[in-house]
PDB file of C-alpha atoms in Angstrom:
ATOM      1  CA  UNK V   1     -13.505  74.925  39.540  1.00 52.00           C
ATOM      2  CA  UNK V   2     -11.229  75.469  36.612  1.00 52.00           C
ATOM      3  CA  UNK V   3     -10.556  78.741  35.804  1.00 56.00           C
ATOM      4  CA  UNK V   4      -8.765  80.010  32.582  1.00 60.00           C
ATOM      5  CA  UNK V   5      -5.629  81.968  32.559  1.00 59.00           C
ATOM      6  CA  UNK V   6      -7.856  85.416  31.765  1.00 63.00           C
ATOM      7  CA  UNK V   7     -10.124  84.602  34.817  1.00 64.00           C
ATOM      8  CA  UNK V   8      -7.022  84.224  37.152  1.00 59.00           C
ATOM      9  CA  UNK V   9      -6.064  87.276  39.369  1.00 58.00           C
ATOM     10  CA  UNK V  10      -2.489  87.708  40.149  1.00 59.00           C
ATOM     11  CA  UNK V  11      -1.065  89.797  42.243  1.00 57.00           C
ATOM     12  CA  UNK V  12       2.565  90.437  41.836  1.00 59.00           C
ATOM     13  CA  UNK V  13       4.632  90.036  45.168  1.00 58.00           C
ATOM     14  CA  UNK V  14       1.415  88.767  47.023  1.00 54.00           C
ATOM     15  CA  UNK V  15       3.265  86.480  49.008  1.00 52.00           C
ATOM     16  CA  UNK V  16       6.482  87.140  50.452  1.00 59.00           C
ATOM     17  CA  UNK V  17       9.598  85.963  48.781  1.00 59.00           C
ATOM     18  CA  UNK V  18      11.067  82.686  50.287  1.00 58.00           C
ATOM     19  CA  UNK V  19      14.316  83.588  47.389  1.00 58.00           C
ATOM     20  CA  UNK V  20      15.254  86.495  45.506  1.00 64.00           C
ATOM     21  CA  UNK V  21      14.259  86.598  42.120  1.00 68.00           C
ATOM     22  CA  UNK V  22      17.833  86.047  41.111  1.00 71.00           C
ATOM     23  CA  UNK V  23      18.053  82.840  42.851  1.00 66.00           C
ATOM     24  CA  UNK V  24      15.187  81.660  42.132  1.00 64.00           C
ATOM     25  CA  UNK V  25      16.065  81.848  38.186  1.00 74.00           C
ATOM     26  CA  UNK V  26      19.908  80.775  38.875  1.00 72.00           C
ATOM     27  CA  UNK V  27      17.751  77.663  40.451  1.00 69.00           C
ATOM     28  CA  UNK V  28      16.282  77.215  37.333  1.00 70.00           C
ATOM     29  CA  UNK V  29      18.721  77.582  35.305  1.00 71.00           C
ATOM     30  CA  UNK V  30      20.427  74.646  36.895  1.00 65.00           C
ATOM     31  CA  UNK V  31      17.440  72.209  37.107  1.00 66.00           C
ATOM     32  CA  UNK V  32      17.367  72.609  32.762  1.00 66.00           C
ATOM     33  CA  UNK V  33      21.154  71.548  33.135  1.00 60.00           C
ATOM     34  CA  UNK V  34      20.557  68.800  35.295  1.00 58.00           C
ATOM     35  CA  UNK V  35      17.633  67.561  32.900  1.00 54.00           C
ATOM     36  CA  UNK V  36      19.801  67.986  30.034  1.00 49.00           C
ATOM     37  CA  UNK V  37      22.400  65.937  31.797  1.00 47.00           C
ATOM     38  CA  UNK V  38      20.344  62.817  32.844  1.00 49.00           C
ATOM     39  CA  UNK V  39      18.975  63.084  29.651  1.00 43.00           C
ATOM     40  CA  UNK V  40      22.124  62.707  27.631  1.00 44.00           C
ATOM     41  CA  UNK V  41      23.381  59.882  30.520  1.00 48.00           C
ATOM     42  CA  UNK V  42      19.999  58.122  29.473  1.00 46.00           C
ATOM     43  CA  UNK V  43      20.480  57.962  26.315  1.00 46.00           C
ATOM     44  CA  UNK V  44      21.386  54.975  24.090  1.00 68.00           C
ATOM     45  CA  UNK V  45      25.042  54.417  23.017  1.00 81.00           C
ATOM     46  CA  UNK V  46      25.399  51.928  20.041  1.00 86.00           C
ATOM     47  CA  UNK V  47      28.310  49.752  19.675  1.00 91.00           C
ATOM     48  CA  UNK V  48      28.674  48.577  16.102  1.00 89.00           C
ATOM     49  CA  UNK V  49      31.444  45.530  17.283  1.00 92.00           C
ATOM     50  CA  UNK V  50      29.047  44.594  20.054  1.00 90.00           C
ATOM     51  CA  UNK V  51      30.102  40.845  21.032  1.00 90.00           C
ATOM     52  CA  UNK V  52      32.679  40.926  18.495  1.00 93.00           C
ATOM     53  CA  UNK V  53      35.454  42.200  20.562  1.00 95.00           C
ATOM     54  CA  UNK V  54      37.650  39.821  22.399  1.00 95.00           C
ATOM     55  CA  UNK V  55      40.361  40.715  25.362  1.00 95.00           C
ATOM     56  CA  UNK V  56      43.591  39.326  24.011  1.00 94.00           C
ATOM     57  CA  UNK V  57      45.197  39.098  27.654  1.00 92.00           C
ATOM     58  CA  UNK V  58      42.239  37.193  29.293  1.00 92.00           C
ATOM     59  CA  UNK V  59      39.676  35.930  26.656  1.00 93.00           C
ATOM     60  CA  UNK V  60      37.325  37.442  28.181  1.00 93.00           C
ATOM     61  CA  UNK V  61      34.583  39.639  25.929  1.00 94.00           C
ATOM     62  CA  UNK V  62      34.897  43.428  25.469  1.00 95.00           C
ATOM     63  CA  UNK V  63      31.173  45.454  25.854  1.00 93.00           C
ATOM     64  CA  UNK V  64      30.163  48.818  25.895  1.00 92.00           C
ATOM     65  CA  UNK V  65      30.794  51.413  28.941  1.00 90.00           C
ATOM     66  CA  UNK V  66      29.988  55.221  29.141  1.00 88.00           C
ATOM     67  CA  UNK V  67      31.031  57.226  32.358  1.00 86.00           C
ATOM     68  CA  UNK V  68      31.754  60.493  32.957  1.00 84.00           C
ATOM     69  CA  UNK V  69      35.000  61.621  34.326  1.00 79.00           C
ATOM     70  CA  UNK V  70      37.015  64.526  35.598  1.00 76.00           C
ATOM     71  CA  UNK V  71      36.167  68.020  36.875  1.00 79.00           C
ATOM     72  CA  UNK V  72      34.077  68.434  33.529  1.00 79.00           C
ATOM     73  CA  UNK V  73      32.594  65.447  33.847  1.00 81.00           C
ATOM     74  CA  UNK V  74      33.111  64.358  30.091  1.00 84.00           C
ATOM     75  CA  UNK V  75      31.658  61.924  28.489  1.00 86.00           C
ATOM     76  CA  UNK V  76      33.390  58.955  27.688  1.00 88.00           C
ATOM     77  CA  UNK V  77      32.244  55.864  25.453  1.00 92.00           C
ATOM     78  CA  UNK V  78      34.883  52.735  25.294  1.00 93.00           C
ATOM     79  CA  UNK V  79      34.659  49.113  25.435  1.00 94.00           C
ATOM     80  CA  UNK V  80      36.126  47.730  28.373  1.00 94.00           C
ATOM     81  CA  UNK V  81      37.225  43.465  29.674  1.00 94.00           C
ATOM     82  CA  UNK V  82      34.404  42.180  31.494  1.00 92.00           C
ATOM     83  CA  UNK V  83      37.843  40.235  33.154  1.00 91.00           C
ATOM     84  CA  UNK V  84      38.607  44.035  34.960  1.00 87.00           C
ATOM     85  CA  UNK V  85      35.611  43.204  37.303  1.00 80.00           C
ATOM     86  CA  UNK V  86      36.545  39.557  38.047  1.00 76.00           C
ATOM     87  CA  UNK V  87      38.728  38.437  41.224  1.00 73.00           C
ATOM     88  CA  UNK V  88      41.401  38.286  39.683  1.00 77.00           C
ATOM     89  CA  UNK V  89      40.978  41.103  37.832  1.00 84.00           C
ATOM     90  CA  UNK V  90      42.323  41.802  33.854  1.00 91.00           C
ATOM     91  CA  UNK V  91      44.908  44.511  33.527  1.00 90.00           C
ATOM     92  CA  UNK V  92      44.160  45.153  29.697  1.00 93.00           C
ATOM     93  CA  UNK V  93      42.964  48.858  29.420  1.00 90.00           C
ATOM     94  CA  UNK V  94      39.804  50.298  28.001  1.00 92.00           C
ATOM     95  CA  UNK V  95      40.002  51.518  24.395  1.00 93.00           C
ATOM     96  CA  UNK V  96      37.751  54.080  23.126  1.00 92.00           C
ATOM     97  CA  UNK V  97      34.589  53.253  21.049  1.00 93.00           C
ATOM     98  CA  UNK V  98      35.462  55.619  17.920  1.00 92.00           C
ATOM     99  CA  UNK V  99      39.297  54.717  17.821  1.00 92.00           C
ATOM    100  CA  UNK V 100      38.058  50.907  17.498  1.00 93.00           C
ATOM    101  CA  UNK V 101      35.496  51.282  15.196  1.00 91.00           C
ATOM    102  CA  UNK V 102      37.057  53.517  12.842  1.00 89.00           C
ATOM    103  CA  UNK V 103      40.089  51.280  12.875  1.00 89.00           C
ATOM    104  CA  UNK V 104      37.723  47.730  11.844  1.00 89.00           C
ATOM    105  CA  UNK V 105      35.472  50.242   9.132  1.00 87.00           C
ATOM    106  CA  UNK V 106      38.603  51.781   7.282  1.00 85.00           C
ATOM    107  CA  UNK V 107      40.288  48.428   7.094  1.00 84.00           C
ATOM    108  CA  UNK V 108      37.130  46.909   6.120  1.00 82.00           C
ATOM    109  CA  UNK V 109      36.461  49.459   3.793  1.00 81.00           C
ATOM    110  CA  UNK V 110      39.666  49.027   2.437  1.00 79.00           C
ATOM    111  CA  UNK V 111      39.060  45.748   1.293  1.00 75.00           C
ATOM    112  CA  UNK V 112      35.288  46.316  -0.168  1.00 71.00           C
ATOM    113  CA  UNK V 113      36.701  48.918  -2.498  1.00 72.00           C
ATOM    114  CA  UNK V 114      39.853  46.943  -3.818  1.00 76.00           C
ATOM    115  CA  UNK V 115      38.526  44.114  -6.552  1.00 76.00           C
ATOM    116  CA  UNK V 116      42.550  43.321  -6.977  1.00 79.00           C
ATOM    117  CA  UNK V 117      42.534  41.358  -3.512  1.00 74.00           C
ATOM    118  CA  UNK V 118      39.647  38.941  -4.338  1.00 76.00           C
ATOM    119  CA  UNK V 119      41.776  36.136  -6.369  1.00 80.00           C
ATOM    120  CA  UNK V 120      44.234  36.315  -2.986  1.00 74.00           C
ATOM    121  CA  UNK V 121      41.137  36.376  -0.973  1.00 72.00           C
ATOM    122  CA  UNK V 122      39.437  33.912  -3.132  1.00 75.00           C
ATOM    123  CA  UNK V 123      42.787  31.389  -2.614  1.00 77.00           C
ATOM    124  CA  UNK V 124      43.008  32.065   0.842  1.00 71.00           C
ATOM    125  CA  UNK V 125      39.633  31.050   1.671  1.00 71.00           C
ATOM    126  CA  UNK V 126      39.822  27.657   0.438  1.00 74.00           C
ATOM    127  CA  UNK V 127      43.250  27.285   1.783  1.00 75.00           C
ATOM    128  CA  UNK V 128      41.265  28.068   5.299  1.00 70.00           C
ATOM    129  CA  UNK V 129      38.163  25.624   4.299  1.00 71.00           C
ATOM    130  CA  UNK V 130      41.431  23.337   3.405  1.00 74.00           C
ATOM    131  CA  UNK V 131      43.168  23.233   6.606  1.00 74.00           C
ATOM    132  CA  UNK V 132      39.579  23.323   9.151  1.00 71.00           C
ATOM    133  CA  UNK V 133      37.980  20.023   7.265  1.00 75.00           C
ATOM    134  CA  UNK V 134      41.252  18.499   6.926  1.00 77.00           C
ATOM    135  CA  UNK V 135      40.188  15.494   9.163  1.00 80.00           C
ATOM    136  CA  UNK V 136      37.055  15.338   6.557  1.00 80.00           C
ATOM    137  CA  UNK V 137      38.851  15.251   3.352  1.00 79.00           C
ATOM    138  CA  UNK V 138      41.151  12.322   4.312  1.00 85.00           C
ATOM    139  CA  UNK V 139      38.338  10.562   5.269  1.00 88.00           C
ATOM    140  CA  UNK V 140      36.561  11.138   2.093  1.00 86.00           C
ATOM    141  CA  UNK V 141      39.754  10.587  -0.270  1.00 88.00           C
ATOM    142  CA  UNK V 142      39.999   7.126   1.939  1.00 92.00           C
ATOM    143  CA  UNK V 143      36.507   6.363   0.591  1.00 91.00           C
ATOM    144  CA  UNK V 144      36.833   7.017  -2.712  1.00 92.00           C
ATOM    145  CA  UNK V 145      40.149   5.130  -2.877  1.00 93.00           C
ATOM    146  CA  UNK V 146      38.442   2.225  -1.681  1.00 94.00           C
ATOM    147  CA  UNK V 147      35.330   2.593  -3.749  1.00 93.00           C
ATOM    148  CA  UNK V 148      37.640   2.693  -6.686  1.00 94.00           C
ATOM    149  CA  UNK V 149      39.183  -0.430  -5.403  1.00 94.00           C
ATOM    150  CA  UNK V 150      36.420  -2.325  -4.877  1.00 94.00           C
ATOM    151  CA  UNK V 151      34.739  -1.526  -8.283  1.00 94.00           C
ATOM    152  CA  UNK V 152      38.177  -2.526 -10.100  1.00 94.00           C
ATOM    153  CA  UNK V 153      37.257  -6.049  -8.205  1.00 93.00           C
ATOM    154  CA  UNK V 154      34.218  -5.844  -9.354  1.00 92.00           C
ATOM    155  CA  UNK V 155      35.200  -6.018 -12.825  1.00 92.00           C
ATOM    156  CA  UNK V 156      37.790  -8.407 -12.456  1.00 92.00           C
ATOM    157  CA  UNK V 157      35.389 -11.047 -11.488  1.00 91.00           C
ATOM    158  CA  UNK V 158      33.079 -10.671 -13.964  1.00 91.00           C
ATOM    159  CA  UNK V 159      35.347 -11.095 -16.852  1.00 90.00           C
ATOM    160  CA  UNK V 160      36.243 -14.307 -15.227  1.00 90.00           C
ATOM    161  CA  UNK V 161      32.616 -14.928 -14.690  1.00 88.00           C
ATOM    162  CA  UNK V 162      32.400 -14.202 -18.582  1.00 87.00           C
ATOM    163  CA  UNK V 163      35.499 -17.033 -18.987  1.00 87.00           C
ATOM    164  CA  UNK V 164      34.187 -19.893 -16.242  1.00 87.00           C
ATOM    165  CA  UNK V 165      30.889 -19.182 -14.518  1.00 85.00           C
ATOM    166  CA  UNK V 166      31.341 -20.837 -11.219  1.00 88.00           C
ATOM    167  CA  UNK V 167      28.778 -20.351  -7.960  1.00 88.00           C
ATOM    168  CA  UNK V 168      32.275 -19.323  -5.579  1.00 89.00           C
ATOM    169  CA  UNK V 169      32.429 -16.298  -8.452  1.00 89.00           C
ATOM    170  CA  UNK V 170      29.243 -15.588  -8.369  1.00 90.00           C
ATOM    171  CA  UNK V 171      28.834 -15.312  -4.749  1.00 91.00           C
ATOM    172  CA  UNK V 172      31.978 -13.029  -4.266  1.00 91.00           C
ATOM    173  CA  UNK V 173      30.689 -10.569  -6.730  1.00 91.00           C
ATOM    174  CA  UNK V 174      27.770 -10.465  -4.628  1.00 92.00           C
ATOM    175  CA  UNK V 175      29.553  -9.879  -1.509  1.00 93.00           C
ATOM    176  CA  UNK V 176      32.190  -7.204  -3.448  1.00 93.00           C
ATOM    177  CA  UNK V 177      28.671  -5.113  -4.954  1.00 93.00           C
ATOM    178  CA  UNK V 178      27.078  -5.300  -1.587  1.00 94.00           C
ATOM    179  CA  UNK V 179      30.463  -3.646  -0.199  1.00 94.00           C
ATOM    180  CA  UNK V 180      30.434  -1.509  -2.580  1.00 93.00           C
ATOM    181  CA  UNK V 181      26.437  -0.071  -1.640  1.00 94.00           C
ATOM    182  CA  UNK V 182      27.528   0.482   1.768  1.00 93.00           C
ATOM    183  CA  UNK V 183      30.573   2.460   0.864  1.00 93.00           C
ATOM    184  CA  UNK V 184      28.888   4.754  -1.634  1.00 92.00           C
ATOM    185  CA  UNK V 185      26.180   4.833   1.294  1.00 92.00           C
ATOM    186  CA  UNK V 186      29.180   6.143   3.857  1.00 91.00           C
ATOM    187  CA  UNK V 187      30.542   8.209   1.178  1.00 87.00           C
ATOM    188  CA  UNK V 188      26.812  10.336   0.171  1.00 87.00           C
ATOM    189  CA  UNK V 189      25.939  10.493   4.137  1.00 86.00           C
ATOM    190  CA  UNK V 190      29.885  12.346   4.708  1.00 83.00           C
ATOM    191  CA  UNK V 191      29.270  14.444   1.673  1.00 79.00           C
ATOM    192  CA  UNK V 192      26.504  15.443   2.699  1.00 78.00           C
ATOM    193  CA  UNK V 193      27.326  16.651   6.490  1.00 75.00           C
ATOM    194  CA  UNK V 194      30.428  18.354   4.588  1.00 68.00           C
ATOM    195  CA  UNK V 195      30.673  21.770   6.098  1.00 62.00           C
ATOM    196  CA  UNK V 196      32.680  22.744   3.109  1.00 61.00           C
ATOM    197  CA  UNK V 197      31.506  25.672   0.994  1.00 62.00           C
ATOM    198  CA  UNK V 198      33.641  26.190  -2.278  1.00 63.00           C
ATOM    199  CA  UNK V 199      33.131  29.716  -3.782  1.00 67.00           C
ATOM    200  CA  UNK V 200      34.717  31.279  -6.339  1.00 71.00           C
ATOM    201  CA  UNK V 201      36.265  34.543  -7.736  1.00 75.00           C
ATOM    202  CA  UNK V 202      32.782  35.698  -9.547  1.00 81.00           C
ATOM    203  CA  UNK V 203      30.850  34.648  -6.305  1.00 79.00           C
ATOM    204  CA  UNK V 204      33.419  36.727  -4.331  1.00 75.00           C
ATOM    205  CA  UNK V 205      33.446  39.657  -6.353  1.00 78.00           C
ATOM    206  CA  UNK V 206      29.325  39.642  -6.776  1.00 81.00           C
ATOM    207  CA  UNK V 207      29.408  39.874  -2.338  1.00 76.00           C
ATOM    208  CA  UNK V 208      31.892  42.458  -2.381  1.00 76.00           C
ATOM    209  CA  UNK V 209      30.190  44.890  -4.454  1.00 79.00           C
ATOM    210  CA  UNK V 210      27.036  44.299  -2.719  1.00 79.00           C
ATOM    211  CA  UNK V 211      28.899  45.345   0.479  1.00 76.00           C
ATOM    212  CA  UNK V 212      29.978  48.393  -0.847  1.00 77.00           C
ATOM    213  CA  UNK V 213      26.842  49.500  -2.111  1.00 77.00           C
ATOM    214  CA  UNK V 214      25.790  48.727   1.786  1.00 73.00           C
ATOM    215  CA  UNK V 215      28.709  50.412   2.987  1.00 74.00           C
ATOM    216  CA  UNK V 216      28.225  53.688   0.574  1.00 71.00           C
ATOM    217  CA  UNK V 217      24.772  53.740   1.946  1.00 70.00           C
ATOM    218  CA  UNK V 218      26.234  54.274   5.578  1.00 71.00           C
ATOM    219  CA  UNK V 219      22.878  53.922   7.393  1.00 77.00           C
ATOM    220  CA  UNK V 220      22.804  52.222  10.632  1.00 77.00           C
ATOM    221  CA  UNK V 221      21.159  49.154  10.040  1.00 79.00           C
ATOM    222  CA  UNK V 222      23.553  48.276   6.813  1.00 78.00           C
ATOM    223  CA  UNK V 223      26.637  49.136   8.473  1.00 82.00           C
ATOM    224  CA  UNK V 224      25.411  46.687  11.333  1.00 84.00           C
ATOM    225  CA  UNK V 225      25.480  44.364   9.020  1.00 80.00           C
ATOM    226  CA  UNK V 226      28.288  44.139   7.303  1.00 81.00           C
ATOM    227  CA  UNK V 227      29.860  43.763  10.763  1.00 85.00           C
ATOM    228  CA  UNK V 228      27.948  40.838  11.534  1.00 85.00           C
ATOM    229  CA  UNK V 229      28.487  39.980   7.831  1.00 79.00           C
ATOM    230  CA  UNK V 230      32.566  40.253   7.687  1.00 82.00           C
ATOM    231  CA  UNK V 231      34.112  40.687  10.975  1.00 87.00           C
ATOM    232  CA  UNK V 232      34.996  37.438  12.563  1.00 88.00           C
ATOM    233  CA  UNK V 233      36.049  38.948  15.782  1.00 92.00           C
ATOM    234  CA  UNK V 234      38.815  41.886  17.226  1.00 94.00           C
ATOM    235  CA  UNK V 235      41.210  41.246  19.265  1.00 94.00           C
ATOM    236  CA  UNK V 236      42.117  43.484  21.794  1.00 94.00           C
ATOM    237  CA  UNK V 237      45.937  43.103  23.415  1.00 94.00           C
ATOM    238  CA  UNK V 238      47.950  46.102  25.466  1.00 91.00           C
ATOM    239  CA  UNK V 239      49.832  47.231  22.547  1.00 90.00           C
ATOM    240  CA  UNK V 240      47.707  46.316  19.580  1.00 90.00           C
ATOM    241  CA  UNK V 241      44.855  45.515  17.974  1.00 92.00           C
ATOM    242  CA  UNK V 242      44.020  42.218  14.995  1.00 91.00           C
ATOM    243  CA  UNK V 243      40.633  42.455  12.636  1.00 89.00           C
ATOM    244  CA  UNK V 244      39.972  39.227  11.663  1.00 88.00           C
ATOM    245  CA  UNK V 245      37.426  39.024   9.190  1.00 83.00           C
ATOM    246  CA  UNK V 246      34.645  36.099   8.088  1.00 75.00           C
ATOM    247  CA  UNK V 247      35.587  35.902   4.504  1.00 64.00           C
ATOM    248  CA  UNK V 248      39.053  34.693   5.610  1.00 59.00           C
ATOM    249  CA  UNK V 249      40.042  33.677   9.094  1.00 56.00           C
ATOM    250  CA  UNK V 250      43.917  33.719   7.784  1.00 53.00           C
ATOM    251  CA  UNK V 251      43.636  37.663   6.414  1.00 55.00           C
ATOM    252  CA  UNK V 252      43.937  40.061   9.737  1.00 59.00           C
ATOM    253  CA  UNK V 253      45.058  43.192  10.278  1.00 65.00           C
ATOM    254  CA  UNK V 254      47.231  44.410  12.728  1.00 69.00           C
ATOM    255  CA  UNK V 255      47.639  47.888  14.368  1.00 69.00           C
ATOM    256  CA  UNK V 256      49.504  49.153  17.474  1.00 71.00           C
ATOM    257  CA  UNK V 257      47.588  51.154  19.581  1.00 71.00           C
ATOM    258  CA  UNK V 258      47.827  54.708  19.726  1.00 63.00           C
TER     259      UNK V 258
END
């Protein structure tokens, strides 16, 4: 039967001590510590650059590691090359979680809070968009070139239509508007499967602001995002270490590791 705690008898020393009472509470003592300890080991780290970071040597992708280490057995949080565990294994070292990611926010921060960089931004982004569709924009000059071609042919024939109707006339402009259908019809499809996004300086400065507002808020979940928002990737070599950001795959920054 259940008995409350003012219906228990106890008898102090009513069993012979297996410990002293001194050990017994030193044991104690150190079972709270170990609790503490798994506890703390248990717990969840968060890595704001989390698939963003990539292993300049090997190529390989940078993720999260905790372990403890020397006589103290301190705590500490990095990312580490997923190429140091491979057979062949990648000599780049670790490089601690707060050093990176105070590096990529300041730098980021730095440009969120300076509205004089957005006309260089603003002309360095479509300088980027310029040089990754190159292959696109020929192709699309080439049509409209021809398109302007064809429709000059167009017009030539039927001003000599308008002189001296004749059936050959007649059946060339025919032929030269069908042409032109199917070009305008090549030309509409490319357009639209264009991967080319022109923005400018208002646009730019309207995102920028928005980010800072995010980034003044400083909670979790906003600063999260801006990462997934801006940062294209970070590079991670022996001596250094290059932020490249979304906005502009030709701005990075560069800075030698401490």
């Amino acid at each position: 039967l259940y008995k409350t705690e003012d219906e228990m008898v106890r008898i102090e020393g009513g069993m012979p001590q297996i410990i002293s009472e001194e050990d017994y509470r030193l044991a104690l003592k150190k079972m709270e510590s170990r609790k503490k300890i798994r506890a703390c080991n248990n717990a969840k780290e968060v890595y704001l650059l989390s698939r963003k970071v990539i292993c300049g040597e090997c190529g390989r992708v940078y993720t999260g590691n905790r372990k403890n280490s020397g006589r103290k057995k301190t705590l500490h949080v990095t990312y580490a090359c997923t190429g140091r565990k491979s057979r062949n294994g990648c000599e780049n070292k670790e490089i601690r979680r707060e050093y990176l990611e105070t590096f990529v926010m300041e730098k980021l921060a730095g440009y969120m809070f300076d509205e004089t960089l957005i006309p260089n931004i603003c002309a360095a982004y479509d300088e980027y968009q310029m040089s990754k569709n190159a292959g696109h924009i020929k192709t699309k000059a080439n049509y409209e070139k021809k398109i302007k071609e064809v429709t000059k042919s167009i017009d030539n024939i039927v001003e000599m239509i308008m002189a001296s109707p004749s059936p050959a006339l007649a059946k060339k402009l025919s032929e030269l508007e069908q042409e032109k259908e199917r070009l305008n019809e090549s030309y509409q499809e490319l357009c639209k499967n264009a991967n080319i996004k022109q923005i400018n300086e208002e646009e730019i400065t309207k995102m920028f602001r928005l980010a800072r507002n995010q980034l003044e808020v400083g909670t979790l979940k906003m600063t999260k995002l801006l990462v997934e928002t801006f940062i294209d990737k970070v590079i991670v070599y022996k001596d250094r270490v290059e932020a490249v950001f979304n906005f502009c795959k030709d701005i990075s920054i560069t800075q030698e590791i401490e």
